mmCIF file with all atom_site columns, C-alpha atoms in Angstrom:
data_model
loop_
_atom_site.group_PDB
_atom_site.id
_atom_site.type_symbol
_atom_site.label_atom_id
_atom_site.label_alt_id
_atom_site.label_comp_id
_atom_site.label_asym_id
_atom_site.label_entity_id
_atom_site.label_seq_id
_atom_site.pdbx_PDB_ins_code
_atom_site.Cartn_x
_atom_site.Cartn_y
_atom_site.Cartn_z
_atom_site.occupancy
_atom_site.B_iso_or_equiv
_atom_site.pdbx_formal_charge
_atom_site.auth_seq_id
_atom_site.auth_comp_id
_atom_site.auth_asym_id
_atom_site.auth_atom_id
_atom_site.pdbx_PDB_model_num
ATOM 1   C CA . MET O 1 1   ? -17.343 -21.236 -18.594 1.00 42.00 ? 5   MET O CA 1
ATOM 2   C CA . SER O 1 2   ? -15.452 -20.608 -15.180 1.00 57.00 ? 6   SER O CA 1
ATOM 3   C CA . GLY O 1 3   ? -12.480 -17.999 -15.399 1.00 72.00 ? 7   GLY O CA 1
ATOM 4   C CA . THR O 1 4   ? -10.053 -16.411 -12.700 1.00 80.00 ? 8   THR O CA 1
ATOM 5   C CA . PRO O 1 5   ? -12.064 -15.010 -9.858  1.00 81.00 ? 9   PRO O CA 1
ATOM 6   C CA . PRO O 1 6   ? -11.818 -11.148 -8.726  1.00 89.00 ? 10  PRO O CA 1
ATOM 7   C CA . VAL O 1 7   ? -8.853  -9.657  -6.943  1.00 93.00 ? 11  VAL O CA 1
ATOM 8   C CA . PRO O 1 8   ? -11.335 -8.937  -3.843  1.00 95.00 ? 12  PRO O CA 1
ATOM 9   C CA . ASP O 1 9   ? -11.260 -5.325  -1.751  1.00 93.00 ? 13  ASP O CA 1
ATOM 10  C CA . PHE O 1 10  ? -10.268 -6.180  2.110   1.00 94.00 ? 14  PHE O CA 1
ATOM 11  C CA . THR O 1 11  ? -10.756 -2.190  2.588   1.00 90.00 ? 15  THR O CA 1
ATOM 12  C CA . GLY O 1 12  ? -12.868 -1.563  6.129   1.00 88.00 ? 16  GLY O CA 1
ATOM 13  C CA . HIS O 1 13  ? -12.988 -2.380  9.513   1.00 88.00 ? 17  HIS O CA 1
ATOM 14  C CA . TRP O 1 14  ? -13.278 -5.991  10.494  1.00 92.00 ? 18  TRP O CA 1
ATOM 15  C CA . LYS O 1 15  ? -14.399 -6.882  13.510  1.00 91.00 ? 19  LYS O CA 1
ATOM 16  C CA . GLN O 1 16  ? -13.151 -11.073 14.612  1.00 93.00 ? 20  GLN O CA 1
ATOM 17  C CA . VAL O 1 17  ? -16.397 -13.378 15.458  1.00 94.00 ? 21  VAL O CA 1
ATOM 18  C CA . LYS O 1 18  ? -15.067 -16.436 16.151  1.00 95.00 ? 22  LYS O CA 1
ATOM 19  C CA . ASN O 1 19  ? -11.230 -18.415 15.179  1.00 96.00 ? 23  ASN O CA 1
ATOM 20  C CA . GLU O 1 20  ? -10.436 -22.265 14.554  1.00 97.00 ? 24  GLU O CA 1
ATOM 21  C CA . ASN O 1 21  ? -7.265  -24.288 16.291  1.00 97.00 ? 25  ASN O CA 1
ATOM 22  C CA . ALA O 1 22  ? -6.203  -21.434 18.591  1.00 94.00 ? 26  ALA O CA 1
ATOM 23  C CA . ASP O 1 23  ? -5.493  -23.842 21.080  1.00 95.00 ? 27  ASP O CA 1
ATOM 24  C CA . GLY O 1 24  ? -3.736  -26.325 18.557  1.00 96.00 ? 28  GLY O CA 1
ATOM 25  C CA . TYR O 1 25  ? -2.077  -23.168 17.936  1.00 93.00 ? 29  TYR O CA 1
ATOM 26  C CA . LEU O 1 26  ? -0.417  -22.056 21.032  1.00 91.00 ? 30  LEU O CA 1
ATOM 27  C CA . LYS O 1 27  ? 0.089   -26.176 22.224  1.00 93.00 ? 31  LYS O CA 1
ATOM 28  C CA . THR O 1 28  ? 3.072   -26.549 18.829  1.00 94.00 ? 32  THR O CA 1
ATOM 29  C CA . MET O 1 29  ? 4.364   -22.332 19.701  1.00 86.00 ? 33  MET O CA 1
ATOM 30  C CA . GLY O 1 30  ? 5.077   -24.484 23.146  1.00 88.00 ? 34  GLY O CA 1
ATOM 31  C CA . ALA O 1 31  ? 2.252   -23.431 25.726  1.00 87.00 ? 35  ALA O CA 1
ATOM 32  C CA . PRO O 1 32  ? 1.259   -24.914 28.155  1.00 88.00 ? 36  PRO O CA 1
ATOM 33  C CA . PHE O 1 33  ? -2.143  -26.379 29.033  1.00 88.00 ? 37  PHE O CA 1
ATOM 34  C CA . VAL O 1 34  ? -2.466  -23.871 31.973  1.00 85.00 ? 38  VAL O CA 1
ATOM 35  C CA . LEU O 1 35  ? -1.620  -20.738 30.156  1.00 84.00 ? 39  LEU O CA 1
ATOM 36  C CA . ARG O 1 36  ? -3.504  -21.957 26.410  1.00 88.00 ? 40  ARG O CA 1
ATOM 37  C CA . ARG O 1 37  ? -6.756  -22.264 28.675  1.00 86.00 ? 41  ARG O CA 1
ATOM 38  C CA . VAL O 1 38  ? -6.188  -18.253 29.682  1.00 83.00 ? 42  VAL O CA 1
ATOM 39  C CA . VAL O 1 39  ? -5.064  -17.275 26.430  1.00 84.00 ? 43  VAL O CA 1
ATOM 40  C CA . VAL O 1 40  ? -7.672  -18.937 23.947  1.00 87.00 ? 44  VAL O CA 1
ATOM 41  C CA . PRO O 1 41  ? -11.105 -16.438 25.022  1.00 84.00 ? 45  PRO O CA 1
ATOM 42  C CA . VAL O 1 42  ? -8.362  -13.662 24.988  1.00 81.00 ? 46  VAL O CA 1
ATOM 43  C CA . MET O 1 43  ? -7.007  -14.676 21.329  1.00 85.00 ? 47  MET O CA 1
ATOM 44  C CA . GLY O 1 44  ? -10.387 -14.404 20.091  1.00 84.00 ? 48  GLY O CA 1
ATOM 45  C CA . LYS O 1 45  ? -11.220 -10.481 20.978  1.00 84.00 ? 49  LYS O CA 1
ATOM 46  C CA . SER O 1 46  ? -9.068  -8.123  18.227  1.00 88.00 ? 50  SER O CA 1
ATOM 47  C CA . THR O 1 47  ? -10.329 -5.487  14.948  1.00 89.00 ? 51  THR O CA 1
ATOM 48  C CA . ASP O 1 48  ? -8.434  -5.566  11.661  1.00 91.00 ? 52  ASP O CA 1
ATOM 49  C CA . ILE O 1 49  ? -8.817  -2.071  9.880   1.00 89.00 ? 53  ILE O CA 1
ATOM 50  C CA . VAL O 1 50  ? -7.484  -2.759  6.078   1.00 91.00 ? 54  VAL O CA 1
ATOM 51  C CA . LYS O 1 51  ? -6.912  0.231   3.766   1.00 89.00 ? 55  LYS O CA 1
ATOM 52  C CA . GLN O 1 52  ? -6.251  -1.410  -0.403  1.00 90.00 ? 56  GLN O CA 1
ATOM 53  C CA . ALA O 1 53  ? -5.452  0.814   -3.096  1.00 87.00 ? 57  ALA O CA 1
ATOM 54  C CA . GLY O 1 54  ? -4.565  -1.309  -6.336  1.00 87.00 ? 58  GLY O CA 1
ATOM 55  C CA . ASP O 1 55  ? -0.874  -3.415  -5.031  1.00 92.00 ? 59  ASP O CA 1
ATOM 56  C CA . LEU O 1 56  ? -0.742  -1.828  -1.354  1.00 92.00 ? 60  LEU O CA 1
ATOM 57  C CA . GLN O 1 57  ? -2.407  -3.427  1.300   1.00 93.00 ? 61  GLN O CA 1
ATOM 58  C CA . VAL O 1 58  ? -1.967  -1.628  4.907   1.00 91.00 ? 62  VAL O CA 1
ATOM 59  C CA . VAL O 1 59  ? -3.421  -3.326  7.994   1.00 91.00 ? 63  VAL O CA 1
ATOM 60  C CA . THR O 1 60  ? -3.811  -2.667  11.338  1.00 88.00 ? 64  THR O CA 1
ATOM 61  C CA . THR O 1 61  ? -4.413  -5.127  13.553  1.00 88.00 ? 65  THR O CA 1
ATOM 62  C CA . ILE O 1 62  ? -5.735  -3.672  17.635  1.00 85.00 ? 66  ILE O CA 1
ATOM 63  C CA . ASN O 1 63  ? -5.720  -6.106  20.510  1.00 80.00 ? 67  ASN O CA 1
ATOM 64  C CA . VAL O 1 64  ? -4.388  -6.727  24.230  1.00 73.00 ? 68  VAL O CA 1
ATOM 65  C CA . LYS O 1 65  ? -1.515  -5.461  22.926  1.00 71.00 ? 69  LYS O CA 1
ATOM 66  C CA . GLY O 1 66  ? -2.345  -2.673  21.176  1.00 75.00 ? 70  GLY O CA 1
ATOM 67  C CA . ALA O 1 67  ? -2.391  -2.042  17.522  1.00 79.00 ? 71  ALA O CA 1
ATOM 68  C CA . TRP O 1 68  ? 0.387   -3.241  14.967  1.00 84.00 ? 72  TRP O CA 1
ATOM 69  C CA . THR O 1 69  ? 0.132   -2.098  11.054  1.00 88.00 ? 73  THR O CA 1
ATOM 70  C CA . ARG O 1 70  ? 2.031   -3.824  8.421   1.00 90.00 ? 74  ARG O CA 1
ATOM 71  C CA . LYS O 1 71  ? 2.295   -2.605  4.800   1.00 92.00 ? 75  LYS O CA 1
ATOM 72  C CA . TYR O 1 72  ? 2.055   -5.144  1.952   1.00 94.00 ? 76  TYR O CA 1
ATOM 73  C CA . ILE O 1 73  ? 3.145   -4.618  -1.775  1.00 94.00 ? 77  ILE O CA 1
ATOM 74  C CA . ILE O 1 74  ? 2.370   -7.141  -4.199  1.00 95.00 ? 78  ILE O CA 1
ATOM 75  C CA . GLY O 1 75  ? 6.157   -8.056  -6.247  1.00 91.00 ? 79  GLY O CA 1
ATOM 76  C CA . GLN O 1 76  ? 8.381   -5.556  -3.500  1.00 93.00 ? 80  GLN O CA 1
ATOM 77  C CA . GLU O 1 77  ? 9.830   -6.607  -0.690  1.00 95.00 ? 81  GLU O CA 1
ATOM 78  C CA . VAL O 1 78  ? 9.450   -4.307  2.667   1.00 93.00 ? 82  VAL O CA 1
ATOM 79  C CA . ALA O 1 79  ? 11.783  -3.989  5.047   1.00 93.00 ? 83  ALA O CA 1
ATOM 80  C CA . GLN O 1 80  ? 9.814   -3.571  8.294   1.00 91.00 ? 84  GLN O CA 1
ATOM 81  C CA . LYS O 1 81  ? 9.318   -4.971  11.958  1.00 85.00 ? 85  LYS O CA 1
ATOM 82  C CA . ASN O 1 82  ? 7.104   -7.705  12.788  1.00 83.00 ? 86  ASN O CA 1
ATOM 83  C CA . ALA O 1 83  ? 4.738   -7.336  15.650  1.00 76.00 ? 87  ALA O CA 1
ATOM 84  C CA . GLU O 1 84  ? 8.147   -8.608  18.495  1.00 76.00 ? 88  GLU O CA 1
ATOM 85  C CA . GLY O 1 85  ? 9.828   -5.764  16.761  1.00 81.00 ? 89  GLY O CA 1
ATOM 86  C CA . ASP O 1 86  ? 12.318  -8.167  14.478  1.00 87.00 ? 90  ASP O CA 1
ATOM 87  C CA . ASP O 1 87  ? 13.198  -6.535  11.713  1.00 91.00 ? 91  ASP O CA 1
ATOM 88  C CA . THR O 1 88  ? 11.572  -8.636  8.590   1.00 94.00 ? 92  THR O CA 1
ATOM 89  C CA . VAL O 1 89  ? 11.303  -8.769  5.197   1.00 96.00 ? 93  VAL O CA 1
ATOM 90  C CA . ALA O 1 90  ? 7.610   -8.891  4.097   1.00 96.00 ? 94  ALA O CA 1
ATOM 91  C CA . THR O 1 91  ? 6.368   -10.355 0.568   1.00 97.00 ? 95  THR O CA 1
ATOM 92  C CA . CYS O 1 92  ? 3.003   -10.884 -1.000  1.00 97.00 ? 96  CYS O CA 1
ATOM 93  C CA . TRP O 1 93  ? 1.270   -12.043 -4.135  1.00 97.00 ? 97  TRP O CA 1
ATOM 94  C CA . TRP O 1 94  ? -2.290  -13.197 -4.922  1.00 97.00 ? 98  TRP O CA 1
ATOM 95  C CA . ASP O 1 95  ? -2.831  -16.532 -5.352  1.00 97.00 ? 99  ASP O CA 1
ATOM 96  C CA . ASN O 1 96  ? -6.002  -18.567 -7.180  1.00 95.00 ? 100 ASN O CA 1
ATOM 97  C CA . ASP O 1 97  ? -5.007  -22.081 -7.176  1.00 94.00 ? 101 ASP O CA 1
ATOM 98  C CA . GLU O 1 98  ? -4.830  -23.339 -3.758  1.00 96.00 ? 102 GLU O CA 1
ATOM 99  C CA . LYS O 1 99  ? -5.718  -26.758 -3.587  1.00 94.00 ? 103 LYS O CA 1
ATOM 100 C CA . GLU O 1 100 ? -6.641  -26.012 0.627   1.00 95.00 ? 104 GLU O CA 1
ATOM 101 C CA . PHE O 1 101 ? -9.320  -23.717 -0.668  1.00 95.00 ? 105 PHE O CA 1
ATOM 102 C CA . PRO O 1 102 ? -10.017 -24.106 -4.407  1.00 93.00 ? 106 PRO O CA 1
ATOM 103 C CA . GLY O 1 103 ? -11.795 -21.186 -6.218  1.00 92.00 ? 107 GLY O CA 1
ATOM 104 C CA . LYS O 1 104 ? -10.562 -18.316 -3.596  1.00 95.00 ? 108 LYS O CA 1
ATOM 105 C CA . MET O 1 105 ? -8.176  -15.325 -4.471  1.00 97.00 ? 109 MET O CA 1
ATOM 106 C CA . ILE O 1 106 ? -5.996  -15.159 -1.428  1.00 98.00 ? 110 ILE O CA 1
ATOM 107 C CA . HIS O 1 107 ? -3.723  -12.417 -0.571  1.00 98.00 ? 111 HIS O CA 1
ATOM 108 C CA . LYS O 1 108 ? -0.721  -14.243 0.768   1.00 98.00 ? 112 LYS O CA 1
ATOM 109 C CA . SER O 1 109 ? 2.104   -12.509 2.872   1.00 97.00 ? 113 SER O CA 1
ATOM 110 C CA . LYS O 1 110 ? 5.376   -13.932 3.984   1.00 97.00 ? 114 LYS O CA 1
ATOM 111 C CA . MET O 1 111 ? 7.607   -12.418 6.688   1.00 95.00 ? 115 MET O CA 1
ATOM 112 C CA . VAL O 1 112 ? 11.193  -13.494 6.797   1.00 95.00 ? 116 VAL O CA 1
ATOM 113 C CA . GLY O 1 113 ? 13.295  -12.624 9.578   1.00 92.00 ? 117 GLY O CA 1
ATOM 114 C CA . GLY O 1 114 ? 11.469  -13.202 12.964  1.00 87.00 ? 118 GLY O CA 1
ATOM 115 C CA . LYS O 1 115 ? 12.855  -14.902 15.549  1.00 85.00 ? 119 LYS O CA 1
ATOM 116 C CA . ARG O 1 116 ? 10.249  -17.654 15.633  1.00 83.00 ? 120 ARG O CA 1
ATOM 117 C CA . GLY O 1 117 ? 10.600  -18.692 11.991  1.00 87.00 ? 121 GLY O CA 1
ATOM 118 C CA . VAL O 1 118 ? 9.219   -17.774 8.823   1.00 93.00 ? 122 VAL O CA 1
ATOM 119 C CA . SER O 1 119 ? 5.083   -16.658 9.063   1.00 94.00 ? 123 SER O CA 1
ATOM 120 C CA . GLU O 1 120 ? 2.869   -16.299 6.805   1.00 96.00 ? 124 GLU O CA 1
ATOM 121 C CA . SER O 1 121 ? -0.445  -14.527 6.347   1.00 96.00 ? 125 SER O CA 1
ATOM 122 C CA . TRP O 1 122 ? -3.439  -15.546 4.105   1.00 98.00 ? 126 TRP O CA 1
ATOM 123 C CA . ARG O 1 123 ? -6.602  -13.569 3.683   1.00 98.00 ? 127 ARG O CA 1
ATOM 124 C CA . TRP O 1 124 ? -9.806  -14.269 1.415   1.00 97.00 ? 128 TRP O CA 1
ATOM 125 C CA . PHE O 1 125 ? -13.545 -13.758 1.439   1.00 97.00 ? 129 PHE O CA 1
ATOM 126 C CA . ASP O 1 126 ? -15.863 -17.145 2.693   1.00 95.00 ? 130 ASP O CA 1
ATOM 127 C CA . GLY O 1 127 ? -19.222 -15.794 2.452   1.00 89.00 ? 131 GLY O CA 1
ATOM 128 C CA . GLY O 1 128 ? -19.889 -12.229 4.214   1.00 89.00 ? 132 GLY O CA 1
ATOM 129 C CA . LEU O 1 129 ? -16.581 -12.910 6.206   1.00 96.00 ? 133 LEU O CA 1
ATOM 130 C CA . MET O 1 130 ? -13.241 -12.005 5.896   1.00 97.00 ? 134 MET O CA 1
ATOM 131 C CA . VAL O 1 131 ? -10.790 -15.209 6.524   1.00 98.00 ? 135 VAL O CA 1
ATOM 132 C CA . ILE O 1 132 ? -7.703  -15.456 7.748   1.00 98.00 ? 136 ILE O CA 1
ATOM 133 C CA . LYS O 1 133 ? -4.957  -17.964 8.200   1.00 98.00 ? 137 LYS O CA 1
ATOM 134 C CA . SER O 1 134 ? -1.918  -17.626 10.293  1.00 96.00 ? 138 SER O CA 1
ATOM 135 C CA . ILE O 1 135 ? 1.127   -19.823 9.797   1.00 96.00 ? 139 ILE O CA 1
ATOM 136 C CA . VAL O 1 136 ? 4.259   -19.973 11.474  1.00 93.00 ? 140 VAL O CA 1
ATOM 137 C CA . PHE O 1 137 ? 7.000   -22.559 9.811   1.00 94.00 ? 141 PHE O CA 1
ATOM 138 C CA . LEU O 1 138 ? 9.226   -23.248 13.540  1.00 90.00 ? 142 LEU O CA 1
ATOM 139 C CA . LYS O 1 139 ? 12.462  -25.484 14.106  1.00 81.00 ? 143 LYS O CA 1
ATOM 140 C CA . LYS O 1 140 ? 12.029  -28.654 13.470  1.00 79.00 ? 144 LYS O CA 1
ATOM 141 C CA . GLU O 1 141 ? 9.912   -28.780 10.869  1.00 85.00 ? 145 GLU O CA 1
ATOM 142 C CA . LYS O 1 142 ? 6.979   -28.079 12.853  1.00 92.00 ? 146 LYS O CA 1
ATOM 143 C CA . VAL O 1 143 ? 4.010   -26.185 11.328  1.00 95.00 ? 147 VAL O CA 1
ATOM 144 C CA . ALA O 1 144 ? 1.298   -23.370 13.480  1.00 95.00 ? 148 ALA O CA 1
ATOM 145 C CA . TRP O 1 145 ? -1.623  -22.733 12.345  1.00 96.00 ? 149 TRP O CA 1
ATOM 146 C CA . MET O 1 146 ? -5.297  -21.339 13.199  1.00 96.00 ? 150 MET O CA 1
ATOM 147 C CA . LEU O 1 147 ? -8.024  -19.827 11.131  1.00 97.00 ? 151 LEU O CA 1
ATOM 148 C CA . TRP O 1 148 ? -9.949  -16.050 12.239  1.00 96.00 ? 152 TRP O CA 1
ATOM 149 C CA . TYR O 1 149 ? -12.834 -14.793 10.861  1.00 97.00 ? 153 TYR O CA 1
ATOM 150 C CA . PHE O 1 150 ? -14.102 -11.046 10.775  1.00 96.00 ? 154 PHE O CA 1
ATOM 151 C CA . GLU O 1 151 ? -16.989 -10.013 9.823   1.00 93.00 ? 155 GLU O CA 1
ATOM 152 C CA . SER O 1 152 ? -17.473 -5.907  8.844   1.00 91.00 ? 156 SER O CA 1
ATOM 153 C CA . ILE O 1 153 ? -17.853 -3.342  11.698  1.00 83.00 ? 157 ILE O CA 1
ATOM 154 C CA . GLU O 1 154 ? -18.542 -0.706  8.774   1.00 63.00 ? 158 GLU O CA 1
ATOM 155 C CA . PRO O 1 155 ? -16.854 -1.355  4.638   1.00 48.00 ? 159 PRO O CA 1
ATOM 156 C CA . VAL O 1 156 ? -15.286 1.778   3.521   1.00 47.00 ? 160 VAL O CA 1
ATOM 157 C CA . ARG O 1 157 ? -16.663 1.457   0.044   1.00 49.00 ? 161 ARG O CA 1
ATOM 158 C CA . ASN O 1 158 ? -17.006 3.405   -3.201  1.00 46.00 ? 162 ASN O CA 1
ATOM 159 C CA . GLU O 1 159 ? -15.253 6.497   -1.867  1.00 51.00 ? 163 GLU O CA 1
ATOM 160 C CA . ASN O 1 160 ? -14.671 7.756   -4.687  1.00 52.00 ? 164 ASN O CA 1
ATOM 161 C CA . PHE O 1 161 ? -18.414 8.551   -4.877  1.00 50.00 ? 165 PHE O CA 1
ATOM 162 C CA . LEU O 1 162 ? -19.257 10.878  -1.877  1.00 53.00 ? 166 LEU O CA 1
ATOM 163 C CA . SER O 1 163 ? -18.762 14.289  -1.562  1.00 59.00 ? 167 SER O CA 1
ATOM 164 C CA . ALA O 1 164 ? -16.524 15.568  0.875   1.00 60.00 ? 168 ALA O CA 1
ATOM 165 C CA . LYS O 1 165 ? -18.659 16.533  3.098   1.00 63.00 ? 169 LYS O CA 1
ATOM 166 C CA . LYS O 1 166 ? -20.574 13.260  2.844   1.00 63.00 ? 170 LYS O CA 1
ATOM 167 C CA . LYS O 1 167 ? -17.377 11.466  3.470   1.00 55.00 ? 171 LYS O CA 1
ATOM 168 C CA . LEU O 1 168 ? -16.000 12.836  6.123   1.00 61.00 ? 172 LEU O CA 1
ATOM 169 C CA . LYS O 1 169 ? -19.603 12.315  8.176   1.00 65.00 ? 173 LYS O CA 1
ATOM 170 C CA . GLN O 1 170 ? -18.592 8.336   7.000   1.00 60.00 ? 174 GLN O CA 1
ATOM 171 C CA . ILE O 1 171 ? -14.909 9.062   8.628   1.00 57.00 ? 175 ILE O CA 1
ATOM 172 C CA . THR O 1 172 ? -16.235 10.335  11.778  1.00 63.00 ? 176 THR O CA 1
ATOM 173 C CA . ARG O 1 173 ? -18.924 7.864   12.170  1.00 63.00 ? 177 ARG O CA 1
ATOM 174 C CA . GLU O 1 174 ? -16.783 5.368   11.201  1.00 60.00 ? 178 GLU O CA 1
ATOM 175 C CA . GLN O 1 175 ? -13.904 6.476   13.932  1.00 61.00 ? 179 GLN O CA 1
ATOM 176 C CA . LYS O 1 176 ? -16.691 6.599   16.666  1.00 66.00 ? 180 LYS O CA 1
ATOM 177 C CA . LEU O 1 177 ? -17.708 2.701   16.340  1.00 62.00 ? 181 LEU O CA 1
ATOM 178 C CA . ILE O 1 178 ? -14.365 1.828   16.179  1.00 62.00 ? 182 ILE O CA 1
ATOM 179 C CA . ALA O 1 179 ? -13.543 3.361   19.151  1.00 63.00 ? 183 ALA O CA 1
ATOM 180 C CA . GLU O 1 180 ? -16.704 2.196   21.383  1.00 65.00 ? 184 GLU O CA 1
ATOM 181 C CA . ILE O 1 181 ? -16.178 -1.125  19.883  1.00 59.00 ? 185 ILE O CA 1
ATOM 182 C CA . THR O 1 182 ? -12.046 -1.080  20.362  1.00 60.00 ? 186 THR O CA 1
ATOM 183 C CA . GLU O 1 183 ? -12.469 0.026   23.855  1.00 64.00 ? 187 GLU O CA 1
ATOM 184 C CA . LYS O 1 184 ? -15.282 -2.574  24.809  1.00 61.00 ? 188 LYS O CA 1
ATOM 185 C CA . GLN O 1 185 ? -13.230 -4.975  24.185  1.00 55.00 ? 189 GLN O CA 1
ATOM 186 C CA . THR O 1 186 ? -10.210 -3.414  25.386  1.00 59.00 ? 190 THR O CA 1
ATOM 187 C CA . GLU O 1 187 ? -11.903 -3.793  28.801  1.00 63.00 ? 191 GLU O CA 1
ATOM 188 C CA . GLU O 1 188 ? -12.898 -7.321  28.636  1.00 55.00 ? 192 GLU O CA 1
ATOM 189 C CA . MET O 1 189 ? -9.690  -8.316  27.989  1.00 55.00 ? 193 MET O CA 1
ATOM 190 C CA . LYS O 1 190 ? -8.206  -6.219  30.947  1.00 61.00 ? 194 LYS O CA 1
ATOM 191 C CA . GLU O 1 191 ? -10.584 -8.116  33.021  1.00 62.00 ? 195 GLU O CA 1
ATOM 192 C CA . ALA O 1 192 ? -9.805  -11.603 31.709  1.00 56.00 ? 196 ALA O CA 1
ATOM 193 C CA . MET O 1 193 ? -5.632  -10.839 32.100  1.00 56.00 ? 197 MET O CA 1
ATOM 194 C CA . LYS O 1 194 ? -6.419  -9.470  35.933  1.00 60.00 ? 198 LYS O CA 1
ATOM 195 C CA . GLU O 1 195 ? -5.245  -12.413 38.113  1.00 53.00 ? 199 GLU O CA 1
ATOM 196 C CA . MET O 1 196 ? -2.714  -13.499 35.854  1.00 53.00 ? 200 MET O CA 1
ATOM 197 C CA . SER O 1 197 ? 1.055   -13.118 36.627  1.00 57.00 ? 201 SER O CA 1
ATOM 198 C CA . THR O 1 198 ? 3.745   -10.187 34.611  1.00 62.00 ? 202 THR O CA 1
ATOM 199 C CA . ILE O 1 199 ? 4.868   -13.338 33.099  1.00 55.00 ? 203 ILE O CA 1
ATOM 200 C CA . GLN O 1 200 ? 1.804   -14.734 32.154  1.00 56.00 ? 204 GLN O CA 1
ATOM 201 C CA . GLN O 1 201 ? 0.752   -11.786 30.594  1.00 58.00 ? 205 GLN O CA 1
ATOM 202 C CA . ALA O 1 202 ? 3.781   -10.697 29.125  1.00 61.00 ? 206 ALA O CA 1
ATOM 203 C CA . PHE O 1 203 ? 3.272   -14.847 27.125  1.00 56.00 ? 207 PHE O CA 1
ATOM 204 C CA . ILE O 1 204 ? 0.045   -13.749 26.127  1.00 55.00 ? 208 ILE O CA 1
ATOM 205 C CA . VAL O 1 205 ? 1.016   -10.288 24.561  1.00 58.00 ? 209 VAL O CA 1
ATOM 206 C CA . GLU O 1 206 ? 3.513   -12.526 22.432  1.00 56.00 ? 210 GLU O CA 1
ATOM 207 C CA . MET O 1 207 ? 0.606   -14.919 21.316  1.00 51.00 ? 211 MET O CA 1
ATOM 208 C CA . LEU O 1 208 ? -1.576  -12.634 20.732  1.00 51.00 ? 212 LEU O CA 1
ATOM 209 C CA . SER O 1 209 ? 1.110   -11.265 18.397  1.00 51.00 ? 213 SER O CA 1
ATOM 210 C CA . LYS O 1 210 ? 1.448   -13.972 15.619  1.00 46.00 ? 214 LYS O CA 1
ATOM 211 C CA . LYS O 1 211 ? -1.452  -13.398 13.311  1.00 50.00 ? 215 LYS O CA 1
#
């Protein structure tokens, strides 16, 4: 007998390994082909750090723009700025009845108040990967969407069972690993953007902030 899927714990460090519909996402956003050709490869470089405790979820994304942290609490409205600096109100909830992805317990969040429109982010597990669907509801009923796939770098789990000494070693090891990966990704992104104009670079930074 099937029951309600358990609530997943996304706590951990996650490296993006692939994405889907990045070109279509940018095209719907209004990006011309010449920019999409450069932006799409750069969008494949990001790291997510997630901390989840009960109804609280805190997510930090590291990409070419730097770091962006947002907070979600089930059943509560949270005032915070989105990646573009707009004042928004964020809400979130669990959904295990999404027809597009049957059988999945999905963490859904919504930000209202952004200049581009309402944005949603769905997060769930598919095998060993963490998957995120980014959706932006634009004007004239246009909807931009894409999928991001992340693999665990080194998840932080069962912390309560670690001694203080082991926990310190684990944190130190994770921080070093994250720093190395982030530094490598940053250099790759800088190299990819080197030949672009200031306007093109600004556009790319804005597009990367949409997740």
